[in-house]
JSON list of C-alpha atoms in Angstrom, two decimals:
[
{"chain": "A", "resi": 1, "resn": "TRP", "atom": "CA", "xyz": [40.74, 281.78, -45.85]},
{"chain": "A", "resi": 2, "resn": "GLN", "atom": "CA", "xyz": [42.14, 279.38, -43.25]},
{"chain": "A", "resi": 3, "resn": "THR", "atom": "CA", "xyz": [44.23, 282.11, -41.60]},
{"chain": "A", "resi": 4, "resn": "GLY", "atom": "CA", "xyz": [41.40, 284.65, -41.51]},
{"chain": "A", "resi": 5, "resn": "SER", "atom": "CA", "xyz": [43.50, 287.18, -43.37]},
{"chain": "A", "resi": 6, "resn": "LEU", "atom": "CA", "xyz": [43.55, 288.94, -46.69]},
{"chain": "A", "resi": 7, "resn": "ARG", "atom": "CA", "xyz": [46.69, 289.51, -48.79]},
{"chain": "A", "resi": 8, "resn": "VAL", "atom": "CA", "xyz": [46.84, 293.09, -50.06]},
{"chain": "A", "resi": 9, "resn": "CYS", "atom": "CA", "xyz": [49.40, 294.29, -52.60]},
{"chain": "A", "resi": 10, "resn": "GLY", "atom": "CA", "xyz": [50.08, 298.00, -52.75]},
{"chain": "A", "resi": 11, "resn": "LYS", "atom": "CA", "xyz": [52.50, 300.38, -54.36]},
{"chain": "A", "resi": 12, "resn": "SER", "atom": "CA", "xyz": [55.89, 299.01, -55.35]},
{"chain": "A", "resi": 13, "resn": "ARG", "atom": "CA", "xyz": [54.61, 295.45, -54.89]},
{"chain": "A", "resi": 14, "resn": "TYR", "atom": "CA", "xyz": [54.47, 296.11, -51.12]},
{"chain": "A", "resi": 15, "resn": "GLU", "atom": "CA", "xyz": [52.47, 293.20, -49.68]},
{"chain": "A", "resi": 16, "resn": "VAL", "atom": "CA", "xyz": [50.77, 292.88, -46.31]},
{"chain": "A", "resi": 17, "resn": "ARG", "atom": "CA", "xyz": [48.26, 290.54, -44.68]},
{"chain": "A", "resi": 18, "resn": "LEU", "atom": "CA", "xyz": [45.28, 292.20, -43.02]},
{"chain": "A", "resi": 19, "resn": "PRO", "atom": "CA", "xyz": [42.70, 290.59, -40.73]},
{"chain": "A", "resi": 20, "resn": "LEU", "atom": "CA", "xyz": [39.60, 289.38, -42.56]},
{"chain": "A", "resi": 21, "resn": "PRO", "atom": "CA", "xyz": [36.45, 289.96, -40.48]},
{"chain": "A", "resi": 22, "resn": "GLN", "atom": "CA", "xyz": [33.74, 287.31, -40.85]},
{"chain": "A", "resi": 23, "resn": "ASP", "atom": "CA", "xyz": [31.21, 289.64, -42.50]},
{"chain": "A", "resi": 24, "resn": "VAL", "atom": "CA", "xyz": [33.77, 290.78, -45.08]},
{"chain": "A", "resi": 25, "resn": "GLY", "atom": "CA", "xyz": [34.79, 287.19, -45.78]},
{"chain": "A", "resi": 26, "resn": "ASP", "atom": "CA", "xyz": [31.13, 286.23, -46.23]},
{"chain": "A", "resi": 27, "resn": "ALA", "atom": "CA", "xyz": [30.61, 289.12, -48.69]},
{"chain": "A", "resi": 28, "resn": "ILE", "atom": "CA", "xyz": [33.70, 288.14, -50.69]},
{"chain": "A", "resi": 29, "resn": "ALA", "atom": "CA", "xyz": [32.64, 284.49, -50.76]},
{"chain": "A", "resi": 30, "resn": "ALA", "atom": "CA", "xyz": [29.16, 285.48, -52.01]},
{"chain": "A", "resi": 31, "resn": "ASP", "atom": "CA", "xyz": [30.73, 287.61, -54.75]},
{"chain": "A", "resi": 32, "resn": "LEU", "atom": "CA", "xyz": [33.02, 284.79, -55.84]},
{"chain": "A", "resi": 33, "resn": "GLU", "atom": "CA", "xyz": [30.12, 282.32, -55.94]},
{"chain": "A", "resi": 34, "resn": "CYS", "atom": "CA", "xyz": [28.09, 284.62, -58.23]},
{"chain": "A", "resi": 35, "resn": "ARG", "atom": "CA", "xyz": [30.85, 284.92, -60.83]},
{"chain": "A", "resi": 36, "resn": "PRO", "atom": "CA", "xyz": [30.25, 283.21, -64.15]},
{"chain": "A", "resi": 37, "resn": "SER", "atom": "CA", "xyz": [32.37, 280.13, -64.81]},
{"chain": "A", "resi": 38, "resn": "THR", "atom": "CA", "xyz": [34.31, 282.15, -67.41]},
{"chain": "A", "resi": 39, "resn": "CYS", "atom": "CA", "xyz": [35.45, 284.53, -64.65]},
{"chain": "A", "resi": 40, "resn": "ARG", "atom": "CA", "xyz": [37.26, 282.11, -62.36]},
{"chain": "A", "resi": 41, "resn": "ASN", "atom": "CA", "xyz": [40.26, 283.94, -60.94]},
{"chain": "A", "resi": 42, "resn": "ASP", "atom": "CA", "xyz": [41.82, 284.20, -57.48]},
{"chain": "A", "resi": 43, "resn": "LEU", "atom": "CA", "xyz": [41.95, 288.00, -57.76]},
{"chain": "A", "resi": 44, "resn": "LEU", "atom": "CA", "xyz": [39.09, 289.84, -56.09]},
{"chain": "A", "resi": 45, "resn": "PHE", "atom": "CA", "xyz": [38.73, 292.84, -58.39]},
{"chain": "A", "resi": 46, "resn": "LEU", "atom": "CA", "xyz": [38.06, 291.98, -62.01]},
{"chain": "A", "resi": 47, "resn": "ARG", "atom": "CA", "xyz": [36.52, 293.79, -64.96]},
{"chain": "A", "resi": 48, "resn": "THR", "atom": "CA", "xyz": [32.81, 293.06, -65.28]},
{"chain": "A", "resi": 49, "resn": "ILE", "atom": "CA", "xyz": [32.83, 293.54, -69.05]},
{"chain": "A", "resi": 50, "resn": "ALA", "atom": "CA", "xyz": [33.94, 290.54, -71.12]},
{"chain": "A", "resi": 51, "resn": "PRO", "atom": "CA", "xyz": [36.56, 289.31, -71.25]},
{"chain": "A", "resi": 52, "resn": "CYS", "atom": "CA", "xyz": [36.53, 288.94, -67.48]},
{"chain": "A", "resi": 53, "resn": "ARG", "atom": "CA", "xyz": [40.09, 289.68, -66.38]},
{"chain": "A", "resi": 54, "resn": "PRO", "atom": "CA", "xyz": [42.09, 291.81, -63.92]},
{"chain": "A", "resi": 55, "resn": "PHE", "atom": "CA", "xyz": [42.34, 295.54, -64.55]},
{"chain": "A", "resi": 56, "resn": "ARG", "atom": "CA", "xyz": [45.15, 296.40, -66.96]},
{"chain": "A", "resi": 57, "resn": "ARG", "atom": "CA", "xyz": [46.39, 299.39, -65.02]},
{"chain": "A", "resi": 58, "resn": "GLY", "atom": "CA", "xyz": [46.75, 300.10, -61.33]},
{"chain": "A", "resi": 59, "resn": "ASP", "atom": "CA", "xyz": [44.11, 302.84, -61.42]},
{"chain": "A", "resi": 60, "resn": "GLY", "atom": "CA", "xyz": [41.25, 300.50, -62.37]},
{"chain": "A", "resi": 61, "resn": "ILE", "atom": "CA", "xyz": [39.58, 300.65, -58.95]},
{"chain": "A", "resi": 62, "resn": "SER", "atom": "CA", "xyz": [39.96, 304.45, -58.85]},
{"chain": "A", "resi": 63, "resn": "SER", "atom": "CA", "xyz": [38.29, 304.75, -62.25]},
{"chain": "A", "resi": 64, "resn": "VAL", "atom": "CA", "xyz": [35.33, 302.69, -61.04]},
{"chain": "A", "resi": 65, "resn": "VAL", "atom": "CA", "xyz": [34.99, 304.70, -57.80]},
{"chain": "A", "resi": 66, "resn": "LYS", "atom": "CA", "xyz": [35.22, 308.04, -59.69]},
{"chain": "A", "resi": 67, "resn": "ARG", "atom": "CA", "xyz": [32.53, 306.92, -62.13]},
{"chain": "A", "resi": 68, "resn": "ILE", "atom": "CA", "xyz": [30.21, 305.80, -59.31]},
{"chain": "A", "resi": 69, "resn": "MET", "atom": "CA", "xyz": [30.79, 309.02, -57.34]},
{"chain": "A", "resi": 70, "resn": "LYS", "atom": "CA", "xyz": [29.93, 311.07, -60.42]},
{"chain": "A", "resi": 71, "resn": "ARG", "atom": "CA", "xyz": [26.81, 308.99, -61.12]},
{"chain": "A", "resi": 72, "resn": "ALA", "atom": "CA", "xyz": [25.70, 309.40, -57.48]},
{"chain": "A", "resi": 73, "resn": "ASP", "atom": "CA", "xyz": [26.43, 313.15, -57.66]},
{"chain": "A", "resi": 74, "resn": "ILE", "atom": "CA", "xyz": [28.84, 312.96, -54.73]},
{"chain": "A", "resi": 75, "resn": "ALA", "atom": "CA", "xyz": [31.00, 316.06, -54.54]},
{"chain": "A", "resi": 76, "resn": "ALA", "atom": "CA", "xyz": [34.12, 315.32, -52.52]},
{"chain": "A", "resi": 77, "resn": "PRO", "atom": "CA", "xyz": [37.53, 316.98, -52.41]},
{"chain": "A", "resi": 78, "resn": "VAL", "atom": "CA", "xyz": [39.12, 313.55, -52.85]},
{"chain": "A", "resi": 79, "resn": "LYS", "atom": "CA", "xyz": [38.10, 311.32, -55.75]},
{"chain": "A", "resi": 80, "resn": "GLY", "atom": "CA", "xyz": [38.65, 307.69, -56.66]},
{"chain": "A", "resi": 81, "resn": "ALA", "atom": "CA", "xyz": [40.06, 305.00, -54.41]},
{"chain": "A", "resi": 82, "resn": "HIS", "atom": "CA", "xyz": [41.62, 307.66, -52.18]},
{"chain": "A", "resi": 83, "resn": "ALA", "atom": "CA", "xyz": [38.09, 308.74, -51.21]},
{"chain": "A", "resi": 84, "resn": "LEU", "atom": "CA", "xyz": [37.64, 305.26, -49.73]},
{"chain": "A", "resi": 85, "resn": "ARG", "atom": "CA", "xyz": [40.92, 305.59, -47.80]},
{"chain": "A", "resi": 86, "resn": "HIS", "atom": "CA", "xyz": [39.94, 309.02, -46.43]},
{"chain": "A", "resi": 87, "resn": "THR", "atom": "CA", "xyz": [36.52, 307.74, -45.42]},
{"chain": "A", "resi": 88, "resn": "ALA", "atom": "CA", "xyz": [37.94, 304.65, -43.74]},
{"chain": "A", "resi": 89, "resn": "ALA", "atom": "CA", "xyz": [40.53, 306.69, -41.83]},
{"chain": "A", "resi": 90, "resn": "THR", "atom": "CA", "xyz": [37.93, 309.24, -40.70]},
{"chain": "A", "resi": 91, "resn": "GLU", "atom": "CA", "xyz": [35.47, 306.56, -39.56]},
{"chain": "A", "resi": 92, "resn": "MET", "atom": "CA", "xyz": [38.16, 304.68, -37.63]},
{"chain": "A", "resi": 93, "resn": "LEU", "atom": "CA", "xyz": [39.20, 307.95, -35.98]},
{"chain": "A", "resi": 94, "resn": "ARG", "atom": "CA", "xyz": [35.56, 308.67, -35.06]},
{"chain": "A", "resi": 95, "resn": "HIS", "atom": "CA", "xyz": [35.37, 305.27, -33.40]},
{"chain": "A", "resi": 96, "resn": "GLY", "atom": "CA", "xyz": [38.46, 305.94, -31.30]},
{"chain": "A", "resi": 97, "resn": "VAL", "atom": "CA", "xyz": [41.00, 303.87, -33.22]},
{"chain": "A", "resi": 98, "resn": "PRO", "atom": "CA", "xyz": [44.52, 305.24, -32.56]},
{"chain": "A", "resi": 99, "resn": "LEU", "atom": "CA", "xyz": [46.44, 306.71, -35.51]},
{"chain": "A", "resi": 100, "resn": "ASP", "atom": "CA", "xyz": [49.11, 304.00, -35.38]},
{"chain": "A", "resi": 101, "resn": "LYS", "atom": "CA", "xyz": [46.43, 301.30, -35.84]},
{"chain": "A", "resi": 102, "resn": "ILE", "atom": "CA", "xyz": [44.80, 303.27, -38.66]},
{"chain": "A", "resi": 103, "resn": "GLY", "atom": "CA", "xyz": [48.22, 303.53, -40.31]},
{"chain": "A", "resi": 104, "resn": "LEU", "atom": "CA", "xyz": [48.58, 299.76, -40.06]},
{"chain": "A", "resi": 105, "resn": "VAL", "atom": "CA", "xyz": [45.29, 299.20, -41.90]},
{"chain": "A", "resi": 106, "resn": "LEU", "atom": "CA", "xyz": [46.17, 301.82, -44.55]},
{"chain": "A", "resi": 107, "resn": "ARG", "atom": "CA", "xyz": [49.67, 300.27, -44.86]},
{"chain": "A", "resi": 108, "resn": "HIS", "atom": "CA", "xyz": [51.51, 303.48, -44.06]},
{"chain": "A", "resi": 109, "resn": "ARG", "atom": "CA", "xyz": [55.15, 303.44, -43.06]},
{"chain": "A", "resi": 110, "resn": "GLY", "atom": "CA", "xyz": [54.95, 306.68, -41.06]},
{"chain": "A", "resi": 111, "resn": "ILE", "atom": "CA", "xyz": [52.33, 308.28, -38.82]},
{"chain": "A", "resi": 112, "resn": "ASP", "atom": "CA", "xyz": [52.66, 311.60, -40.69]},
{"chain": "A", "resi": 113, "resn": "THR", "atom": "CA", "xyz": [51.11, 309.98, -43.76]},
{"chain": "A", "resi": 114, "resn": "THR", "atom": "CA", "xyz": [48.26, 308.60, -41.67]},
{"chain": "A", "resi": 115, "resn": "ALA", "atom": "CA", "xyz": [47.60, 312.00, -40.10]},
{"chain": "A", "resi": 116, "resn": "TYR", "atom": "CA", "xyz": [47.12, 313.40, -43.62]},
{"chain": "A", "resi": 117, "resn": "TYR", "atom": "CA", "xyz": [44.35, 310.89, -44.36]},
{"chain": "A", "resi": 118, "resn": "ALA", "atom": "CA", "xyz": [42.70, 311.18, -40.97]},
{"chain": "A", "resi": 119, "resn": "LYS", "atom": "CA", "xyz": [41.56, 314.79, -41.22]},
{"chain": "A", "resi": 120, "resn": "ALA", "atom": "CA", "xyz": [40.23, 316.37, -38.05]},
{"chain": "A", "resi": 121, "resn": "ASP", "atom": "CA", "xyz": [36.49, 316.03, -37.69]},
{"chain": "A", "resi": 122, "resn": "VAL", "atom": "CA", "xyz": [35.04, 319.28, -36.28]},
{"chain": "A", "resi": 123, "resn": "ALA", "atom": "CA", "xyz": [31.97, 317.54, -34.82]},
{"chain": "A", "resi": 124, "resn": "LEU", "atom": "CA", "xyz": [34.22, 314.98, -33.09]},
{"chain": "A", "resi": 125, "resn": "LEU", "atom": "CA", "xyz": [36.49, 317.74, -31.77]},
{"chain": "A", "resi": 126, "resn": "LYS", "atom": "CA", "xyz": [33.48, 319.57, -30.29]},
{"chain": "A", "resi": 127, "resn": "GLN", "atom": "CA", "xyz": [32.51, 316.39, -28.44]},
{"chain": "A", "resi": 128, "resn": "VAL", "atom": "CA", "xyz": [35.93, 315.78, -26.90]},
{"chain": "A", "resi": 129, "resn": "ALA", "atom": "CA", "xyz": [37.11, 319.38, -26.41]},
{"chain": "A", "resi": 130, "resn": "GLN", "atom": "CA", "xyz": [37.60, 320.40, -22.79]},
{"chain": "A", "resi": 131, "resn": "PRO", "atom": "CA", "xyz": [36.25, 323.76, -21.62]},
{"chain": "A", "resi": 132, "resn": "TRP", "atom": "CA", "xyz": [38.86, 326.52, -21.64]},
{"chain": "A", "resi": 133, "resn": "PRO", "atom": "CA", "xyz": [39.46, 327.84, -18.11]},
{"chain": "A", "resi": 134, "resn": "GLU", "atom": "CA", "xyz": [38.43, 331.44, -17.62]},
{"chain": "A", "resi": 135, "resn": "ALA", "atom": "CA", "xyz": [41.25, 333.96, -17.34]},
{"chain": "A", "resi": 136, "resn": "LEU", "atom": "CA", "xyz": [41.47, 335.52, -13.87]}
]
């Protein structure tokens, strides 16, 4: 909390610190304060069904996201936690964030991987496309 950053562990125990915006920090703090005393843990994502503990497998978050997407009747080509990554990348791209910065947030080692997540947005392309000069 003191550094204003969040420690994120990814695949192969790859760890990175990301900036923690105030509103996100406030939301996390509110979540932690609402936890029952039996659920005290420094991990952010825990099972909500007793016993309150971290997910057993790495796909716990994806399972939750898939279930919520199905319940909300959201049809998307990408399911689970990757849907969140695709959405985040697309939104950052829409707001003019360069691919290298998006890759930093998504913890990618190469820009090619980031380009895969940041699919071209046709509406955005129509806004920024320059008129094609007429052939003489």
